[in-house]
mmCIF file of C-alpha atoms in Angstrom:
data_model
loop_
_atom_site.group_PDB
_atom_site.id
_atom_site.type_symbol
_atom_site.label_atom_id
_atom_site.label_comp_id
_atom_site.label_asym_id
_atom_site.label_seq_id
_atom_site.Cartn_x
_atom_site.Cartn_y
_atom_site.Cartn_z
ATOM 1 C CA UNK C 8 91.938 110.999 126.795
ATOM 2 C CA UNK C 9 93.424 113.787 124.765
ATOM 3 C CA UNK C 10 97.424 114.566 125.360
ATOM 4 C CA UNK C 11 97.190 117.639 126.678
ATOM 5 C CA UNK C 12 94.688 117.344 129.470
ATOM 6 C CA UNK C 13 95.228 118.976 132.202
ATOM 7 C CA UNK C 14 94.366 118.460 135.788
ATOM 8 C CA UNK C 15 92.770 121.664 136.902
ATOM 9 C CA UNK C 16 91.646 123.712 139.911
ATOM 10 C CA UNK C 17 89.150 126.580 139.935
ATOM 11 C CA UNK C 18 88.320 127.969 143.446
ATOM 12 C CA UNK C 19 85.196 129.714 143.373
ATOM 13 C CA UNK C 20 84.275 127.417 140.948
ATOM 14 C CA UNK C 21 80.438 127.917 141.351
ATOM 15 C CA UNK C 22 80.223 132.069 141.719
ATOM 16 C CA UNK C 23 79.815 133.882 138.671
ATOM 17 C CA UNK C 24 83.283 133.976 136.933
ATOM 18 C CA UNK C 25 83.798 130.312 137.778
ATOM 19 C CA UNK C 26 81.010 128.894 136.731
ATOM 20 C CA UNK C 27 82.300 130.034 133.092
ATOM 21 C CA UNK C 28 85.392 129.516 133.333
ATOM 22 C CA UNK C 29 84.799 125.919 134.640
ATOM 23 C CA UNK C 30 82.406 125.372 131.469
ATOM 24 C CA UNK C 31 85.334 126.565 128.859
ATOM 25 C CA UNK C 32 87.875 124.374 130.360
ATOM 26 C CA UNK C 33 85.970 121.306 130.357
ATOM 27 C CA UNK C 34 85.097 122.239 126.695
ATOM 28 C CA UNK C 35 88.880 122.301 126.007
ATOM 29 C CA UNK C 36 89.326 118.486 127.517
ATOM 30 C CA UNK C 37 90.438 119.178 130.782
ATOM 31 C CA UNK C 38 89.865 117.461 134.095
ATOM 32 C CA UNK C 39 88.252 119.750 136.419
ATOM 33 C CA UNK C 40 88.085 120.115 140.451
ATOM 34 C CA UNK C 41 85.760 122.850 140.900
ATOM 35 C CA UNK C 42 85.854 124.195 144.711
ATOM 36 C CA UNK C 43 83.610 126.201 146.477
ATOM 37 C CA UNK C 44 82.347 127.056 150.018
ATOM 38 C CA UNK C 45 78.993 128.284 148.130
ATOM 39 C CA UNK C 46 78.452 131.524 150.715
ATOM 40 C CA UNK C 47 77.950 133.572 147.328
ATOM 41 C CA UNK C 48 78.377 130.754 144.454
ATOM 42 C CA UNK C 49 75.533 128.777 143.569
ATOM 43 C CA UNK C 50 75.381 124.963 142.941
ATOM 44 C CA UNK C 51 72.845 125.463 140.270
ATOM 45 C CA UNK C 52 75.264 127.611 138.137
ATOM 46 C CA UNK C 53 77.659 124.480 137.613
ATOM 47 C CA UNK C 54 74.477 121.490 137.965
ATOM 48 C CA UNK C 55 74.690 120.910 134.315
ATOM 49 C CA UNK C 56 78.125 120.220 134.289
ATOM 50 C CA UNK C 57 78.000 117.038 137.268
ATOM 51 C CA UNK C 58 77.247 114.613 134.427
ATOM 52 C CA UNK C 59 80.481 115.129 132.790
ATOM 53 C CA UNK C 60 83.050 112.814 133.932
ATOM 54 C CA UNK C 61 85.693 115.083 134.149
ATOM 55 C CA UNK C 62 83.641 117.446 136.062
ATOM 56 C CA UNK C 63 84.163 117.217 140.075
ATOM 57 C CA UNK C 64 82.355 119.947 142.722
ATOM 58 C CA UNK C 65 84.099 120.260 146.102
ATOM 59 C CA UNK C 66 82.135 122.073 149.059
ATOM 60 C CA UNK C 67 85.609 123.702 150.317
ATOM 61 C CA UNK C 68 86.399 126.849 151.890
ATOM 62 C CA UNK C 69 90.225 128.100 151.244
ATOM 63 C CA UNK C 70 90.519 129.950 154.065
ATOM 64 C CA UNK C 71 91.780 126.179 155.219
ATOM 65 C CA UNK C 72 93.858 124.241 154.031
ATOM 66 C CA UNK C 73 93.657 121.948 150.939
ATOM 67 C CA UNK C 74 95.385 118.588 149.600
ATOM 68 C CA UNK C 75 94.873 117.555 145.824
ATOM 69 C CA UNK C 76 96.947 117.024 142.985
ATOM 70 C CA UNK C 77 96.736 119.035 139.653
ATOM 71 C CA UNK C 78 98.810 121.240 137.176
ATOM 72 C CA UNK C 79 96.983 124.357 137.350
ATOM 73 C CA UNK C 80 94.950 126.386 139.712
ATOM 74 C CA UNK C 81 92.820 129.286 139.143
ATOM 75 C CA UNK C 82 92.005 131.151 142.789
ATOM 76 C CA UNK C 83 88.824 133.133 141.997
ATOM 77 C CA UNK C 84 87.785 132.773 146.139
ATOM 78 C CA UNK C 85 86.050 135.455 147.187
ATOM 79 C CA UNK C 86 82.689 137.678 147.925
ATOM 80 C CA UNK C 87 83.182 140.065 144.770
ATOM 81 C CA UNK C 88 80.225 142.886 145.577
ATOM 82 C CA UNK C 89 80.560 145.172 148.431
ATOM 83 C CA UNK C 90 77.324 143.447 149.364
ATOM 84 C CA UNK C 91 78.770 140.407 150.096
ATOM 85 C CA UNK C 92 82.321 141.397 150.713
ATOM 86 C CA UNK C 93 80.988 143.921 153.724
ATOM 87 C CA UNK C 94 78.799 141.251 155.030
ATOM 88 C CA UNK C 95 81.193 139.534 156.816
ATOM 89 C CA UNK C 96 84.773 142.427 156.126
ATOM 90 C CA UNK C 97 86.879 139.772 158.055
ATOM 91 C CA UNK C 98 85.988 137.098 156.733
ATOM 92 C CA UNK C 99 87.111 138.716 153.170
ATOM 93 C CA UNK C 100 90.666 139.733 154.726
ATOM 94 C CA UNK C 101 90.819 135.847 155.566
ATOM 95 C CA UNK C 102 89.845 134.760 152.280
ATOM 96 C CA UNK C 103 91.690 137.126 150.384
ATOM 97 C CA UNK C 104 95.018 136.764 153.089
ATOM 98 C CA UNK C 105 94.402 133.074 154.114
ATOM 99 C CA UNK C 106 92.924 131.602 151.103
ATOM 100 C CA UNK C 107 95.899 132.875 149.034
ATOM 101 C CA UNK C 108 98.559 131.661 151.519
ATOM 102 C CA UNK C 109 96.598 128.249 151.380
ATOM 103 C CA UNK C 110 96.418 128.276 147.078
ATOM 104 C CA UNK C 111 100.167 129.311 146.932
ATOM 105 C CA UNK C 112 101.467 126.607 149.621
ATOM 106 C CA UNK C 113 99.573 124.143 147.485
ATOM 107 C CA UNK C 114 100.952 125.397 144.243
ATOM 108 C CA UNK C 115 104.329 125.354 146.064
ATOM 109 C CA UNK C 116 104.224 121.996 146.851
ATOM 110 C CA UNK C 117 103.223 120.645 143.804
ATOM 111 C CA UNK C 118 104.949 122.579 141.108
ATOM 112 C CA UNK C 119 101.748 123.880 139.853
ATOM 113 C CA UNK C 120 100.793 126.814 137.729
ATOM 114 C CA UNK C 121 98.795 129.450 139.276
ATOM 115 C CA UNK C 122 96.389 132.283 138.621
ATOM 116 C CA UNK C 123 95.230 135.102 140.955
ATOM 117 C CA UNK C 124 92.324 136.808 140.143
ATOM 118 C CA UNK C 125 93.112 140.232 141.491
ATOM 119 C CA UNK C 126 90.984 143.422 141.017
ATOM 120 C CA UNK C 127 90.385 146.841 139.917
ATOM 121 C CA UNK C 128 90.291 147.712 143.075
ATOM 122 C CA UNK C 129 93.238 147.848 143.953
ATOM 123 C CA UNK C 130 93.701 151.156 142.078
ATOM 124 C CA UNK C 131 90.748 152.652 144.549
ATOM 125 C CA UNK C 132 89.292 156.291 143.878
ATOM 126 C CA UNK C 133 92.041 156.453 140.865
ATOM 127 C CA UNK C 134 94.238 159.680 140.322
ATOM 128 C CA UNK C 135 95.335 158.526 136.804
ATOM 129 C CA UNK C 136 92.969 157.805 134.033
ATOM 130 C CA UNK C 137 92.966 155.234 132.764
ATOM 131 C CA UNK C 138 94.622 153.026 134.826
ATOM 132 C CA UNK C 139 98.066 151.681 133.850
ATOM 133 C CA UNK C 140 99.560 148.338 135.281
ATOM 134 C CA UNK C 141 102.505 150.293 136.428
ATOM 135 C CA UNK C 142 99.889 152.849 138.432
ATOM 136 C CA UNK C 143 99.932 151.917 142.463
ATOM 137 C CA UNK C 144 96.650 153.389 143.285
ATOM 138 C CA UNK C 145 94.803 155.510 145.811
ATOM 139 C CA UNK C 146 93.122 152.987 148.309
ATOM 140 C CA UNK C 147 91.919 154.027 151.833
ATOM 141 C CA UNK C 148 93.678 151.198 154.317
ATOM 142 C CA UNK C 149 90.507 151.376 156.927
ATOM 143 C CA UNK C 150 87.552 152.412 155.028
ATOM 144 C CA UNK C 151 84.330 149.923 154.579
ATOM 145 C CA UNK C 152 85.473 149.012 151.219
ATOM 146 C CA UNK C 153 89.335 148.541 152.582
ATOM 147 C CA UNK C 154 88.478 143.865 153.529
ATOM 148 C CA UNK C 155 88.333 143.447 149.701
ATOM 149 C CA UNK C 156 90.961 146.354 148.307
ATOM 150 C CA UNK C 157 93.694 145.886 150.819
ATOM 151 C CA UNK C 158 93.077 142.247 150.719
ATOM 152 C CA UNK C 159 93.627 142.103 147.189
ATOM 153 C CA UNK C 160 96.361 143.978 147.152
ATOM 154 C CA UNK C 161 97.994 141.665 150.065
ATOM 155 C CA UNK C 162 97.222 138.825 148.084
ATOM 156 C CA UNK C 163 99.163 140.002 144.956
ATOM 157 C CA UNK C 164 102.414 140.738 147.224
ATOM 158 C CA UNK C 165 101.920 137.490 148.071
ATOM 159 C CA UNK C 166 102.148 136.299 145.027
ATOM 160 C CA UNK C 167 105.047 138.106 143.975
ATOM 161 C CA UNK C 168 107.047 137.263 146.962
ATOM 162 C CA UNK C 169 106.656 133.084 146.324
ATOM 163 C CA UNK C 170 107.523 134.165 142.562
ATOM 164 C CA UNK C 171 110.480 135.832 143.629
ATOM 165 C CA UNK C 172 111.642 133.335 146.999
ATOM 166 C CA UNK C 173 110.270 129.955 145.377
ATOM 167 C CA UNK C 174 110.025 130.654 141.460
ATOM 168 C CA UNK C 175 106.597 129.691 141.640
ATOM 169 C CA UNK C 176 104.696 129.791 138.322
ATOM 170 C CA UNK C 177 102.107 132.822 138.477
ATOM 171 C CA UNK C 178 99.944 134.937 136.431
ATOM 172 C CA UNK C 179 98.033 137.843 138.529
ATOM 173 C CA UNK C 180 95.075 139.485 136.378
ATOM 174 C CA UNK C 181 93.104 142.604 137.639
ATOM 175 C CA UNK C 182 90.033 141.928 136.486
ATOM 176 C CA UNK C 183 87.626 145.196 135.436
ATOM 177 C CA UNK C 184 83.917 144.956 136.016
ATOM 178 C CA UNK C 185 82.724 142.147 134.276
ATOM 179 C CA UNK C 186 78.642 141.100 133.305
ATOM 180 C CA UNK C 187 76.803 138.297 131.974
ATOM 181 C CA UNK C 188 74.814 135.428 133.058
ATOM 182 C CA UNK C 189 75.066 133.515 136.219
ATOM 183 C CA UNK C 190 75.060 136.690 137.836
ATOM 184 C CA UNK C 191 73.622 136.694 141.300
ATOM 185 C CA UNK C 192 70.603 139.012 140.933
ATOM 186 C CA UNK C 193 70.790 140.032 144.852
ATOM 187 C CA UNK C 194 74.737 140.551 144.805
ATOM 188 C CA UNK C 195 74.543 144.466 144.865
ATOM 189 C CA UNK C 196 76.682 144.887 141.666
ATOM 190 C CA UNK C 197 75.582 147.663 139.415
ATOM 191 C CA UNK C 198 73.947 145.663 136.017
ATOM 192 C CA UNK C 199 72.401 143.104 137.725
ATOM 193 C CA UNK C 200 70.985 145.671 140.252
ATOM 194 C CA UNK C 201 69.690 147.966 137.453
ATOM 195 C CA UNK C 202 68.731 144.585 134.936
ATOM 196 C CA UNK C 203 66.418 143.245 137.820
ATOM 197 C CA UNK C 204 64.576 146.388 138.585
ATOM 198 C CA UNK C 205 64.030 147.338 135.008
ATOM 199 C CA UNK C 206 62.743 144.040 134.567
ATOM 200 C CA UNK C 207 60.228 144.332 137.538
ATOM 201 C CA UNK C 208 59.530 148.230 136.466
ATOM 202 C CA UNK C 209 60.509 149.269 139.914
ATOM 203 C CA UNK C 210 62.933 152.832 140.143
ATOM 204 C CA UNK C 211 66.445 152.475 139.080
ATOM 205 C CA UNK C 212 68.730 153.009 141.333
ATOM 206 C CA UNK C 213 71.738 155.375 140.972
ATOM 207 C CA UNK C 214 74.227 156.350 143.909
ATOM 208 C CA UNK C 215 75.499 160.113 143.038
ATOM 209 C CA UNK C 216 74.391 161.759 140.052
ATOM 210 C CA UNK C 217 75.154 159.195 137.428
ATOM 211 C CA UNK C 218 78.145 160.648 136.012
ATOM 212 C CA UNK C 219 80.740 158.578 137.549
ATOM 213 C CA UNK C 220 81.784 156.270 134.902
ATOM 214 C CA UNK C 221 82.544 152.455 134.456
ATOM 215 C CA UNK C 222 83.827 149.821 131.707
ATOM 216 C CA UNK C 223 81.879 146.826 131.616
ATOM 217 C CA UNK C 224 83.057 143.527 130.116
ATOM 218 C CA UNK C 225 80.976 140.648 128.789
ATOM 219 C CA UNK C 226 82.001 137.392 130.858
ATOM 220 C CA UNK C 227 83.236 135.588 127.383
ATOM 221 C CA UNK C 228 85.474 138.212 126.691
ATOM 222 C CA UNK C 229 87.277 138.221 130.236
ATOM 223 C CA UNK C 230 87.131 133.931 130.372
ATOM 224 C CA UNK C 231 88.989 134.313 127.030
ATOM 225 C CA UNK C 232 91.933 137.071 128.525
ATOM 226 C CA UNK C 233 92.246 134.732 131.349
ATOM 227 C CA UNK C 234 92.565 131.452 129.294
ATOM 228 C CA UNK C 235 95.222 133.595 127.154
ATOM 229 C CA UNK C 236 97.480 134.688 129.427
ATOM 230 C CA UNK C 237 97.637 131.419 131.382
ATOM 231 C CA UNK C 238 98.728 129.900 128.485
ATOM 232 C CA UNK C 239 101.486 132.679 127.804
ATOM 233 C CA UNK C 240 104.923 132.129 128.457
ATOM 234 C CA UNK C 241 106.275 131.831 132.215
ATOM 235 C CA UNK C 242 108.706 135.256 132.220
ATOM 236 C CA UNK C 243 105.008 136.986 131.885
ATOM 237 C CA UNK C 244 103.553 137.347 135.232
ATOM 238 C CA UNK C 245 101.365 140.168 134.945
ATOM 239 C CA UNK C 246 99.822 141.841 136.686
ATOM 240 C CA UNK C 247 97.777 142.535 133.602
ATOM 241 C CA UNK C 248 94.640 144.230 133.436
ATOM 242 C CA UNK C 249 91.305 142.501 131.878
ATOM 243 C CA UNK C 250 88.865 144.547 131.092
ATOM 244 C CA UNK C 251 86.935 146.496 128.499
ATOM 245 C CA UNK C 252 88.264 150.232 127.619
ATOM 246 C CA UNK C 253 84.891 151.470 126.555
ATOM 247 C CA UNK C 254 83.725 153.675 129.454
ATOM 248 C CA UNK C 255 80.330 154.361 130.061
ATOM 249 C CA UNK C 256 78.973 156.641 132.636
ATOM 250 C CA UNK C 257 76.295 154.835 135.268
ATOM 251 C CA UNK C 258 73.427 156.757 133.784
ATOM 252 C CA UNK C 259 74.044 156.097 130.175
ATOM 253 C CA UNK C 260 74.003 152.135 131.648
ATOM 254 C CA UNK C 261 70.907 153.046 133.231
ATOM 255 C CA UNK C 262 68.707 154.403 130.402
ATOM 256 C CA UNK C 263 70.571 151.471 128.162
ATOM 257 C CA UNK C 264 68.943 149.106 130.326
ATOM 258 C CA UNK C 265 65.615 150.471 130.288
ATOM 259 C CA UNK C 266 65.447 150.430 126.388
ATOM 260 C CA UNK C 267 66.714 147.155 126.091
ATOM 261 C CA UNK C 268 64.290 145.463 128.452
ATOM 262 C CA UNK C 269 61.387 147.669 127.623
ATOM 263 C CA UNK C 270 61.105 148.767 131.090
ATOM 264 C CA UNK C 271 58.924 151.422 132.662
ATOM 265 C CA UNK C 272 61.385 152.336 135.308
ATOM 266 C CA UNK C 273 61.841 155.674 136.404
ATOM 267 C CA UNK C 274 65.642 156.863 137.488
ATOM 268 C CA UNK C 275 66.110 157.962 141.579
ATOM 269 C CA UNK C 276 69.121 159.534 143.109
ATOM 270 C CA UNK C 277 71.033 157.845 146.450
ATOM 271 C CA UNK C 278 73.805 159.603 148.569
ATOM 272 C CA UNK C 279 77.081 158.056 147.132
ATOM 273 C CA UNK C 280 78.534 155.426 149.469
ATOM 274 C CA UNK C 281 82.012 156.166 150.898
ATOM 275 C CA UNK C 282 85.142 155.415 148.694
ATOM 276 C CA UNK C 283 82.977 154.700 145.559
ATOM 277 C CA UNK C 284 85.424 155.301 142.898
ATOM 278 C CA UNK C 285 84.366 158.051 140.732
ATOM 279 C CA UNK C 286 86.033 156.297 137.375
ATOM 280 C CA UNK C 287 87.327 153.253 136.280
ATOM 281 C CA UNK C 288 88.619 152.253 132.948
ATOM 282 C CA UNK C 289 90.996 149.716 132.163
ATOM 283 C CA UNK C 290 94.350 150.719 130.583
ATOM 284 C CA UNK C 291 94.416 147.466 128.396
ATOM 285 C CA UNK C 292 97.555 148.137 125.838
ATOM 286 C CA UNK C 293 100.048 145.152 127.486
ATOM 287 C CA UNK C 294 97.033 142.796 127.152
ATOM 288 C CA UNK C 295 97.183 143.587 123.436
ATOM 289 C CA UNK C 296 100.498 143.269 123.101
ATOM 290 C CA UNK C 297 101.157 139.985 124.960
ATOM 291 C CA UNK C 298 98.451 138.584 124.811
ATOM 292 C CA UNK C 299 96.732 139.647 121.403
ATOM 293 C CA UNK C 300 93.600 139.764 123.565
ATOM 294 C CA UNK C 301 90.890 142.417 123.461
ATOM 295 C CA UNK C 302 87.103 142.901 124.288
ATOM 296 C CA UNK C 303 85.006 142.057 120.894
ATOM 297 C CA UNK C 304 81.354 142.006 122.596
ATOM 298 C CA UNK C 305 80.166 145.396 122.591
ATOM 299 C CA UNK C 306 77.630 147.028 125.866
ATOM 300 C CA UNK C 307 74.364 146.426 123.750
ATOM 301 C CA UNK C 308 74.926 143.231 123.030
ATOM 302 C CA UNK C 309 75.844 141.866 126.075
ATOM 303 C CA UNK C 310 73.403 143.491 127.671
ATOM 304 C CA UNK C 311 70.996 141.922 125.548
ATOM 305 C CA UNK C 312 72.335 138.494 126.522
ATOM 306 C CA UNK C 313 72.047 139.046 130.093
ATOM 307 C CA UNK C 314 68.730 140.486 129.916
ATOM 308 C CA UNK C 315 67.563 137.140 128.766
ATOM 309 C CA UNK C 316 69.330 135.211 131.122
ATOM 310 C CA UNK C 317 67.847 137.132 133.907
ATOM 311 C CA UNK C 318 64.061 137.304 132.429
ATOM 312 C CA UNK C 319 64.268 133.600 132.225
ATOM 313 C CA UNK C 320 65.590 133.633 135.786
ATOM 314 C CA UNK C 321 62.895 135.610 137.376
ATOM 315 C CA UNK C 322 60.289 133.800 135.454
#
């Protein structure tokens, strides 16, 4: 056993996110407890990883409470497509409100390090572009989208406030849109949507006209930003945004996708659905500067990669 293993807790563990960053931590010699309630992770995206005897799956939701011992703990719990997250809207608020409340108390009680993975939605329908860490956003309280904003943002003054009452050990990143595989190709998110009807030639399709933009980040890029500032010094709490700055409007990503997996697909036009931000892009400069971490894998490339992942899939 290597010296600096580390006893570590993922929640979420088997969603998209997870799944990686439960692979790269076990690559790095660390025991992990990978948790999950499995209402939108999937056992088969952490299956290979049961034979490895540092590996442990838990069938757990965090909306309850939780006893285990381990120095770090990465909360990624929660529906993460407004799919999934509108399916059940209270449910969210609990996981979001509860599940953090549970994840702290546990860090609290045994001295353990913790991460929140917190959201670009918490800026909502931004009024400054791009968004800064410092910006506090433009988020309707009681609109359809409002379970997974306003319970993100509750979770990160949650946070804060056992930072600043119990000088707990955190590190709150707002992750940007992120792609790659292990995607769920029915979670509603916009590349997977547009990947799996490209790749079955049916329409593409856009909500609005296409022109309201978005940054997309290959999963790698993101699992390294996290792994970076976790390991950064303890005065650094974030929040810190992870994302990539490249901003690409939803039909450039469209007719991208088409090319890349040969597709026949034609392009229709949907209403837009209420609150859909019309632009997102990562302000990213304290991530460079603290962290010396930055996107490196650029849109055709990762699109490329999860192309094949999801061909494979659907064959």
């Amino acid at each position: 056993m290597k010296q600096t293993q580390k006893k570590i807790l993922v929640t979420g563990g088997g969603g998209f996110l997870g799944s990686h960053l439960c692979e790269r931590l076990l690559k790095e010699g660390n025991d992990v407890i990978c948790l999950d309630n499995f209402f939108t992770g999937s056992r088969s995206n952490v299956l290979h990883l049961l034979d490895n005897p540092f590996f442990e799956m838990m069938r757990h939701d965090i909306t309850f409470p939780l006893y285990v011992e381990v120095d770090e703990i990465y909360n990624l719990a929660c529906p993460a497509s407004p799919v999934h997250y509108q399916f059940n809207p209270v449910k969210t608020i609990k996981t979001n409100v509860h599940g953090a409340i549970n994840m702290l108390g546990l860090a609290k009680r045994i001295r353990a390090k913790i991460f929140q993975a917190s959201t670009s939605e918490v800026y909502g329908d931004p009024a400054v572009h791009p968004q800064p860490e410092t910006y506090w956003g433009h988020v309707n309280p009681i609109g359809i989208r409002s379970c997974y904003d306003e319970g993100k943002r509750c979770a990160e003054t949650l946070f804060f406030d056992y930072y600043r009452q119990h000088s707990l050990r955190i590190k709150v990143g707002r992750i940007f849109n992120t792609y790659g595989p292990n995607m769920n190709p029915d979670d509603g998110r916009v590349v997977s949507n547009f990947i799996v009807q490209a790749l079955n030639n049916r329409p593409i399709t856009i909500y609005g006209d296409g022109s309201q933009t978005r940054s997309f980040c290959y999963v790698d890029d993101l699992i390294e930003g996290i792994l970076r500032f976790m390991a950064s010094g303890d005065d650094f709490t974030g929040p810190v945004n992870l994302g990539n700055p490249t901003e690409f409007t939803i039909l450039e990503l469209a007719r991208q996708i088409i090319d890349l997996a040969g597709s026949g697909s034609s392009i229709v036009f949907e209403p837009l659905p209420e609150d859909d931000p019309r632009q997102r892009r990562p302000d990213i400069r304290l991530a460079k500067e603290r962290l010396n971490w930055e996107p490196r894998v650029g849109l055709g490339e990762g699109l490329r990669r999860t192309i094949e992942y999801f061909e494979n899939l659907l064959r």
